[in-house]
Short mmCIF file of N, CA and C in Angstrom, two decimals:
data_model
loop_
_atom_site.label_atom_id
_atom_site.label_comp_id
_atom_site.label_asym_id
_atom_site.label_seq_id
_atom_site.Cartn_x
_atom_site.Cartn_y
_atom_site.Cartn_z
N UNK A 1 81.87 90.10 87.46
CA UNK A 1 80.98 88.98 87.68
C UNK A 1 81.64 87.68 87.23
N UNK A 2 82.45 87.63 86.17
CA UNK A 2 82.81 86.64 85.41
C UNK A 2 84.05 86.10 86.63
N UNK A 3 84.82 87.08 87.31
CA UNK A 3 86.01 87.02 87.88
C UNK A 3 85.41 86.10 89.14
N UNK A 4 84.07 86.72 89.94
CA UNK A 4 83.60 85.94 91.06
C UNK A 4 83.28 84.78 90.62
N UNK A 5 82.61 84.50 89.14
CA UNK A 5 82.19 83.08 89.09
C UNK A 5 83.52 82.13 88.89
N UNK A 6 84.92 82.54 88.67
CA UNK A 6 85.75 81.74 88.56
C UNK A 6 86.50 81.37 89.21
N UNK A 7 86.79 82.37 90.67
CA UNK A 7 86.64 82.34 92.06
C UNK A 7 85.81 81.18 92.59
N UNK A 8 84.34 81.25 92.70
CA UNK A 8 83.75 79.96 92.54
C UNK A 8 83.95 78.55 92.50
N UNK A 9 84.58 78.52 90.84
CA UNK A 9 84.56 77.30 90.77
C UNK A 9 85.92 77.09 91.02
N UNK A 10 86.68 77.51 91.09
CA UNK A 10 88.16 77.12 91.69
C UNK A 10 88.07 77.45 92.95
N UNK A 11 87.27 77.66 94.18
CA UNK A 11 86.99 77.48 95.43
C UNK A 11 86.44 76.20 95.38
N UNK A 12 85.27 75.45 94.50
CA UNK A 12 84.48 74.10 94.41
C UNK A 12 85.43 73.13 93.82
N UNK A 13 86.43 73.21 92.83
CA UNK A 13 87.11 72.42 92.68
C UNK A 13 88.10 71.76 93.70
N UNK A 14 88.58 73.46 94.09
CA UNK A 14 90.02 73.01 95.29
C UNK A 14 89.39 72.22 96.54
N UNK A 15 88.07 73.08 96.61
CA UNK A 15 87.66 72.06 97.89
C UNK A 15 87.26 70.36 97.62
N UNK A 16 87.00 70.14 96.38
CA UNK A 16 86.89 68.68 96.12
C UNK A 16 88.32 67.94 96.17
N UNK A 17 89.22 68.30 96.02
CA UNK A 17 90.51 68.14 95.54
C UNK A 17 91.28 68.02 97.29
N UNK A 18 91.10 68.97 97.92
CA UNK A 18 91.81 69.23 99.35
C UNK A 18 91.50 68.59 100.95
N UNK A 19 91.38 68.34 101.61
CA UNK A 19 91.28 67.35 102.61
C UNK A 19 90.05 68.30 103.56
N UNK A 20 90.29 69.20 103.74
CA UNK A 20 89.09 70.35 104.36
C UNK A 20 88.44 70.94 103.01
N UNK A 21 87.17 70.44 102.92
CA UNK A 21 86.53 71.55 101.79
C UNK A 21 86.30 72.90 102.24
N UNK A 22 86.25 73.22 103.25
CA UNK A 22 86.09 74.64 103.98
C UNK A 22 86.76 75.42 103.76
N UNK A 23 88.44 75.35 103.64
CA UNK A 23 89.23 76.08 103.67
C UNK A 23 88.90 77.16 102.35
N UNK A 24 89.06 76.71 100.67
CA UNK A 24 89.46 77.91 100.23
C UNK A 24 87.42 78.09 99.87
N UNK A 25 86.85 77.98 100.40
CA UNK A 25 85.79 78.61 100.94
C UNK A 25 85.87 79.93 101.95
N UNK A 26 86.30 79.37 103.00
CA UNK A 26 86.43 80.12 103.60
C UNK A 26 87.54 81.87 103.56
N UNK A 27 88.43 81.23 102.55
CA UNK A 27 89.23 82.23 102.24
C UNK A 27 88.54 83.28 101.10
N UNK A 28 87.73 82.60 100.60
CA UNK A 28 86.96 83.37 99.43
C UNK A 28 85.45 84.53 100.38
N UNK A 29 85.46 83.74 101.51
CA UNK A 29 84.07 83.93 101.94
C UNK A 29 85.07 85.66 102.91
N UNK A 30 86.01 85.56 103.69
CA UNK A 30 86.63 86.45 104.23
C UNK A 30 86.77 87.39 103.60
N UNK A 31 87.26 87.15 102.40
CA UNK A 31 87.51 88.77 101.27
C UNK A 31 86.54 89.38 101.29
N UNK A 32 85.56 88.52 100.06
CA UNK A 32 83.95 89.21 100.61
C UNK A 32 83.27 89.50 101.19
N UNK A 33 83.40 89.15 102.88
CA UNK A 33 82.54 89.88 103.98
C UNK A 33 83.77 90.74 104.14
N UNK A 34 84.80 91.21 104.15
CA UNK A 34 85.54 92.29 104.39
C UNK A 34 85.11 93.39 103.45
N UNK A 35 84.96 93.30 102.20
CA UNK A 35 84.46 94.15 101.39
C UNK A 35 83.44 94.77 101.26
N UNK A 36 82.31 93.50 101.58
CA UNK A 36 80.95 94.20 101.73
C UNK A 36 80.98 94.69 103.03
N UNK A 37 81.85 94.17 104.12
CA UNK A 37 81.25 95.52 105.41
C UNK A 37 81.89 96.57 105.53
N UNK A 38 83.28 96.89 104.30
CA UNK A 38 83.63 98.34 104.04
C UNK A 38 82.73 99.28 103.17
N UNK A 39 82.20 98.59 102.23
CA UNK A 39 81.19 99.41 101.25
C UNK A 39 79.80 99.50 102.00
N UNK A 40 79.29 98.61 102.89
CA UNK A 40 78.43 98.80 103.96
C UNK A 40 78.56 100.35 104.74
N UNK A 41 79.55 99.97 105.13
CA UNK A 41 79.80 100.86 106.72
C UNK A 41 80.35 102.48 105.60
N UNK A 42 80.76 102.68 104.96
CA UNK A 42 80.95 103.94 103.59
C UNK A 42 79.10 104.44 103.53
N UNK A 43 78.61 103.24 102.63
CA UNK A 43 76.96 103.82 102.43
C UNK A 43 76.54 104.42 103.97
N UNK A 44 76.93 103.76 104.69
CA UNK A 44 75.76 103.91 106.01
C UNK A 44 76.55 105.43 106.58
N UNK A 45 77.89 105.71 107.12
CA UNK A 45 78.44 107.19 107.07
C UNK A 45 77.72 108.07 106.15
N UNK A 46 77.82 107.75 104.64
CA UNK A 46 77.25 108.72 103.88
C UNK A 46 75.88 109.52 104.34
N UNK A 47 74.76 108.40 104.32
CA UNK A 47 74.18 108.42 104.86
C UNK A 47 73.34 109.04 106.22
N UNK A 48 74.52 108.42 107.15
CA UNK A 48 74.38 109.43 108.38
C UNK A 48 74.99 111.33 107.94
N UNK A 49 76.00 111.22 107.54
CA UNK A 49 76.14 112.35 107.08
C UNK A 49 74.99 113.37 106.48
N UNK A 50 74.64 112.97 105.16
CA UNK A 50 73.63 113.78 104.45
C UNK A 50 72.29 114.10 105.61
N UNK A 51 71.97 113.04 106.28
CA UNK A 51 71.32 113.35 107.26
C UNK A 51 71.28 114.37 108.33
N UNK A 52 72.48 114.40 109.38
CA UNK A 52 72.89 114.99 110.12
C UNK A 52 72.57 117.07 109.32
N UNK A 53 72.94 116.79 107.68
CA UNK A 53 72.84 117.55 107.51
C UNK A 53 71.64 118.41 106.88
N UNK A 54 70.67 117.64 106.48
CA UNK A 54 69.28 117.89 105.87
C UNK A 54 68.52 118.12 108.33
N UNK A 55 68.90 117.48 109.03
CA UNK A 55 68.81 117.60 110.31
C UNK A 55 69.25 119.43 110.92
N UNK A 56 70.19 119.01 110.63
CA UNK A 56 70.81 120.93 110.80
C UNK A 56 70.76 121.96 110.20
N UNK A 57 70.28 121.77 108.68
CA UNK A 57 69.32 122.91 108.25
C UNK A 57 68.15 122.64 107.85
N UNK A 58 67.57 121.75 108.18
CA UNK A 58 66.26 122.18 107.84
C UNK A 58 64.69 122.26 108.64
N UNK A 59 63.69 122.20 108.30
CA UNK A 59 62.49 122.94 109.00
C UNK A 59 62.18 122.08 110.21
N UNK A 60 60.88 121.78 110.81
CA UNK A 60 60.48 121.27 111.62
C UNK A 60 60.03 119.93 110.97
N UNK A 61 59.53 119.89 109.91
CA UNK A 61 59.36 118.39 108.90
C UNK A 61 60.60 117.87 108.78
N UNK A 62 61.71 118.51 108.05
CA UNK A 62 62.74 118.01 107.77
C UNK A 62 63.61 117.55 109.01
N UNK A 63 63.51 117.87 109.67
CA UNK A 63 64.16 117.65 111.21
C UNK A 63 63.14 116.20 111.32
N UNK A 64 61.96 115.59 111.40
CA UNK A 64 61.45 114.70 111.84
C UNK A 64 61.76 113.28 110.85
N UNK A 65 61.96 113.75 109.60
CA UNK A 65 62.29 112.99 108.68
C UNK A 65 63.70 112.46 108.97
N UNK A 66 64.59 113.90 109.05
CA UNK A 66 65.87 113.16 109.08
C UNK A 66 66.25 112.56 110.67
N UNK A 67 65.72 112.24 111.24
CA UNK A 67 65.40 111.77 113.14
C UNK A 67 65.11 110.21 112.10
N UNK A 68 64.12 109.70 111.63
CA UNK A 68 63.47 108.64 111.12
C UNK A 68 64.81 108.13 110.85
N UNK A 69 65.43 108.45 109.47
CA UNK A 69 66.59 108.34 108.26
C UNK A 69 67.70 107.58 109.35
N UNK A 70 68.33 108.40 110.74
CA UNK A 70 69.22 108.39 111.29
C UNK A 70 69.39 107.34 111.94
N UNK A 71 67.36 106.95 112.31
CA UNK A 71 67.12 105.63 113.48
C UNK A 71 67.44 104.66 112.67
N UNK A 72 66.85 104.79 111.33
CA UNK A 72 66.41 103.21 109.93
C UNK A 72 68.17 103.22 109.68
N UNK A 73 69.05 103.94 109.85
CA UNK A 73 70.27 104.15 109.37
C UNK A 73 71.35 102.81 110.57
N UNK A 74 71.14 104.01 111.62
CA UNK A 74 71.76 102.80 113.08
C UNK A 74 71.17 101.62 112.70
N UNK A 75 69.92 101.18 112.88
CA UNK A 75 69.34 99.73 112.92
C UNK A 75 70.17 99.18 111.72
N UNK A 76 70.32 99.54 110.47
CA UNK A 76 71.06 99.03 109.36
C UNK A 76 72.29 98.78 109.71
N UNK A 77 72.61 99.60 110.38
CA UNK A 77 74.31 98.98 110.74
C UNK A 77 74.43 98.16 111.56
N UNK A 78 73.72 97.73 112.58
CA UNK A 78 73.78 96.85 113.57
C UNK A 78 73.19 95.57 113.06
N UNK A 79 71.73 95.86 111.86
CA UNK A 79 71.59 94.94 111.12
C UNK A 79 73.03 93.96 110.23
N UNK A 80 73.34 94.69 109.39
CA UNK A 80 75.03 94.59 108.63
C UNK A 80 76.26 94.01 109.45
N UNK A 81 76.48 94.55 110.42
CA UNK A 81 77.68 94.20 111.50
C UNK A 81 77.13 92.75 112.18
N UNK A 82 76.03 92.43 112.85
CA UNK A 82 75.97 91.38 113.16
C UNK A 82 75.44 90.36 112.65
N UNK A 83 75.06 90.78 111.03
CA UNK A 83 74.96 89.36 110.22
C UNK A 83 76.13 88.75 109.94
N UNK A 84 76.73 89.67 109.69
CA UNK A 84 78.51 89.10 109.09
C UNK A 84 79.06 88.50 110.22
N UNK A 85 79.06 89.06 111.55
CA UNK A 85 79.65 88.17 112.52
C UNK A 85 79.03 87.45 113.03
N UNK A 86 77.90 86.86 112.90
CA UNK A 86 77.19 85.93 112.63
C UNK A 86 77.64 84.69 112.13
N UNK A 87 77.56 84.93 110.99
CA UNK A 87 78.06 83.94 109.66
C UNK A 87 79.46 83.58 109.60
N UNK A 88 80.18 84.66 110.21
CA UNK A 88 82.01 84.13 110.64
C UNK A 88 81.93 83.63 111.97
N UNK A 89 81.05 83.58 112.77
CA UNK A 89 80.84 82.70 113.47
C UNK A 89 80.27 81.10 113.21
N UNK A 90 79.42 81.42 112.93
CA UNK A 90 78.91 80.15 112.55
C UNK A 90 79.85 78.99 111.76
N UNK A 91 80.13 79.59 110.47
CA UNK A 91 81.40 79.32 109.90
C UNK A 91 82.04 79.17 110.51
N UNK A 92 83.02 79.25 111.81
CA UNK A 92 83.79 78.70 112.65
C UNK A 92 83.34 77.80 113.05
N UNK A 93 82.38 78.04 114.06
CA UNK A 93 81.47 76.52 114.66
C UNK A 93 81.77 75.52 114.01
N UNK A 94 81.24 75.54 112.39
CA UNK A 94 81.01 74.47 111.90
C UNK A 94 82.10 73.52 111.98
N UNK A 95 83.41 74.47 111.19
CA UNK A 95 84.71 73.90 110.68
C UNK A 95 85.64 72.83 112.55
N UNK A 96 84.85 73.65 113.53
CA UNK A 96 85.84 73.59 114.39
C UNK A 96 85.33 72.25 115.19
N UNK A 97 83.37 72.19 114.92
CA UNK A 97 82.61 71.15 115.63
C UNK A 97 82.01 69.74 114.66
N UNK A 98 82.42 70.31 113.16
CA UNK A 98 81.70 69.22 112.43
C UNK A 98 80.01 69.40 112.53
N UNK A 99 79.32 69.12 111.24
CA UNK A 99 77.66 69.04 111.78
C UNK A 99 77.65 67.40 111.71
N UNK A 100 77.41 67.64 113.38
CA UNK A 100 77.00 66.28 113.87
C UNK A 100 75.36 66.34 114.23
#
């Protein structure tokens, strides 16, 4: 925690200091959506996994449950995947159009 907050402020400094404030923003902002959509996309496999497998052995309940788990699971990833490219979009926009 201490390491991100110092990350931070030497991203807020350099950008006061540098001619694009975006840049080591943006370099800070890339690591971290790379990371969180590997530890994302890990939980959400797991996930599908344990499923698939509470799905293949078990009863007629457990089969309906893990059907639910699998749907709320996909929607999460598509949730996850297109916020981030979202936001690295947008984040482009900005840098490339200015907010005018």
């Amino acid at each position: 925690m201490i390491n991100l907050l110092n990350q931070l402020r030497l991203a807020y400094f350099t950008g006061l200091a540098a001619a694009d404030p975006f840049t080591a923003a943006k370099g800070l902002f890339d690591g971290w959506a790379g990371k969180f959509r590997l530890v994302a996309t890990g939980v959400f496999v797991l996930v599908l996994v344990i499923s698939g497998i509470v799905y293949s052995a078990g009863g007629r309940e457990l089969k309906g449950a893990a059907k639910k788990k699998m749907g709320d699971t996909i929607i999460g990833v598509i949730v996850v995947s297109g916020g981030a490219m979202f936001v690295a979009w947008l984040l482009a926009f900005v840098q490339q159009n200015g907010l005018n």
